mmCIF file of C-alpha atoms in Angstrom:
data_model
loop_
_atom_site.group_PDB
_atom_site.id
_atom_site.type_symbol
_atom_site.label_atom_id
_atom_site.label_comp_id
_atom_site.label_asym_id
_atom_site.label_seq_id
_atom_site.Cartn_x
_atom_site.Cartn_y
_atom_site.Cartn_z
ATOM 1 C CA MET A 1 -3.366 1.914 -9.662
ATOM 2 C CA LYS A 2 -7.046 2.450 -9.332
ATOM 3 C CA PRO A 3 -9.659 2.060 -6.372
ATOM 4 C CA GLY A 4 -10.934 -1.347 -6.541
ATOM 5 C CA MET A 5 -7.975 -3.073 -7.435
ATOM 6 C CA VAL A 6 -6.816 -5.971 -5.216
ATOM 7 C CA ALA A 7 -3.622 -6.432 -3.161
ATOM 8 C CA GLU A 8 -2.113 -8.821 -0.527
ATOM 9 C CA ALA A 9 -0.529 -7.986 2.780
ATOM 10 C CA THR A 10 0.860 -9.850 5.508
ATOM 11 C CA CYS A 11 1.640 -8.769 9.066
ATOM 12 C CA ILE A 12 4.043 -9.625 11.711
ATOM 13 C CA SER A 13 1.162 -10.010 14.261
ATOM 14 C CA LYS A 14 -0.375 -12.852 12.094
ATOM 15 C CA PRO A 15 2.599 -14.707 10.331
ATOM 16 C CA TRP A 16 2.221 -17.190 7.508
ATOM 17 C CA VAL A 17 -1.131 -15.482 6.341
ATOM 18 C CA ILE A 18 -1.974 -13.692 3.181
ATOM 19 C CA ILE A 19 -4.637 -11.334 3.876
ATOM 20 C CA PRO A 20 -6.480 -9.823 0.764
ATOM 21 C CA LEU A 21 -7.355 -6.217 0.355
ATOM 22 C CA SER A 22 -8.629 -3.881 -1.987
ATOM 23 C CA PHE A 23 -7.691 -0.352 -2.796
ATOM 24 C CA THR A 24 -10.381 2.250 -1.610
ATOM 25 C CA THR A 25 -8.291 5.560 -2.389
ATOM 26 C CA VAL A 26 -5.173 6.390 -4.235
ATOM 27 C CA GLN A 27 -3.108 9.400 -3.893
ATOM 28 C CA ASP A 28 -4.142 12.017 -6.641
ATOM 29 C CA SER A 29 -1.654 14.630 -6.219
ATOM 30 C CA ILE A 30 1.865 14.760 -5.030
ATOM 31 C CA ALA A 31 2.587 17.139 -2.367
ATOM 32 C CA ALA A 32 4.782 20.256 -2.616
ATOM 33 C CA GLY A 33 7.331 18.693 -0.082
ATOM 34 C CA GLN A 34 8.219 15.757 -2.189
ATOM 35 C CA PHE A 35 9.654 17.967 -4.821
ATOM 36 C CA ARG A 36 13.242 19.285 -4.769
ATOM 37 C CA THR A 37 14.540 22.208 -6.708
ATOM 38 C CA GLY A 38 15.501 19.825 -9.607
ATOM 39 C CA GLU A 39 12.004 18.641 -9.923
ATOM 40 C CA LEU A 40 12.910 15.118 -8.858
ATOM 41 C CA LEU A 41 10.139 13.149 -7.027
ATOM 42 C CA ILE A 42 11.175 12.628 -3.381
ATOM 43 C CA ASP A 43 10.026 9.446 -1.698
ATOM 44 C CA PRO A 44 9.382 10.032 1.888
ATOM 45 C CA GLN A 45 10.159 6.651 2.848
ATOM 46 C CA ASN A 46 13.589 6.439 1.293
ATOM 47 C CA LEU A 47 15.445 9.362 -0.522
ATOM 48 C CA GLN A 48 17.242 7.125 -2.907
ATOM 49 C CA LYS A 49 13.691 5.222 -4.472
ATOM 50 C CA PRO A 50 11.557 7.295 -6.336
ATOM 51 C CA GLY A 51 7.853 6.793 -7.022
ATOM 52 C CA SER A 52 5.943 5.338 -3.941
ATOM 53 C CA ILE A 53 2.289 6.678 -3.656
ATOM 54 C CA LEU A 54 -0.254 6.564 -0.829
ATOM 55 C CA VAL A 55 -3.219 4.307 -0.965
ATOM 56 C CA PHE A 56 -5.598 3.189 1.541
ATOM 57 C CA LEU A 57 -6.564 -0.460 2.000
ATOM 58 C CA GLU A 58 -9.540 -2.373 3.286
ATOM 59 C CA PRO A 59 -10.120 -6.223 3.944
ATOM 60 C CA LEU A 60 -11.918 -7.910 0.937
ATOM 61 C CA TYR A 61 -13.841 -10.088 3.457
ATOM 62 C CA GLN A 62 -15.609 -9.088 6.610
ATOM 63 C CA ASP A 63 -13.314 -9.870 9.703
ATOM 64 C CA GLY A 64 -10.565 -9.844 7.318
ATOM 65 C CA LEU A 65 -8.094 -8.130 9.735
ATOM 66 C CA ASP A 66 -9.129 -10.281 12.825
ATOM 67 C CA GLY A 67 -5.851 -11.559 14.667
ATOM 68 C CA VAL A 68 -3.776 -8.337 13.619
ATOM 69 C CA THR A 69 -2.851 -6.206 16.495
ATOM 70 C CA PRO A 70 -3.476 -2.436 15.897
ATOM 71 C CA GLY A 71 0.040 -0.941 15.180
ATOM 72 C CA SER A 72 1.546 -4.115 13.685
ATOM 73 C CA THR A 73 3.808 -3.871 11.070
ATOM 74 C CA CYS A 74 2.458 -5.402 7.614
ATOM 75 C CA SER A 75 3.726 -5.368 4.150
ATOM 76 C CA SER A 76 1.364 -4.968 1.180
ATOM 77 C CA MET A 77 1.805 -5.048 -2.624
ATOM 78 C CA PRO A 78 -0.822 -5.215 -5.447
ATOM 79 C CA ILE A 79 -1.513 -8.512 -7.345
ATOM 80 C CA PRO A 80 0.017 -8.058 -10.802
ATOM 81 C CA ALA A 81 -2.301 -10.625 -12.249
ATOM 82 C CA ILE A 82 -5.319 -8.819 -11.456
ATOM 83 C CA MET A 83 -4.187 -5.261 -12.484
ATOM 84 C CA THR A 84 -5.920 -3.647 -15.019
#
């Protein structure tokens, strides 16, 4: 994953709407707390699924997040067809 890649998101406060987003920053290092003594990467969200990284996203278009309530639960994922 690299800055500039495209992702899409949907939020509870704006149902049935796909919001196009762009990666602005991607986690470049792994925190020491994510490793166990067995050197297994620990995902902070779910200890049974390894491999999540932190990215910062911004809307591709001005006012792209209009109607999304601050603190709203959202889900996003990269768009595979546009991944390079």
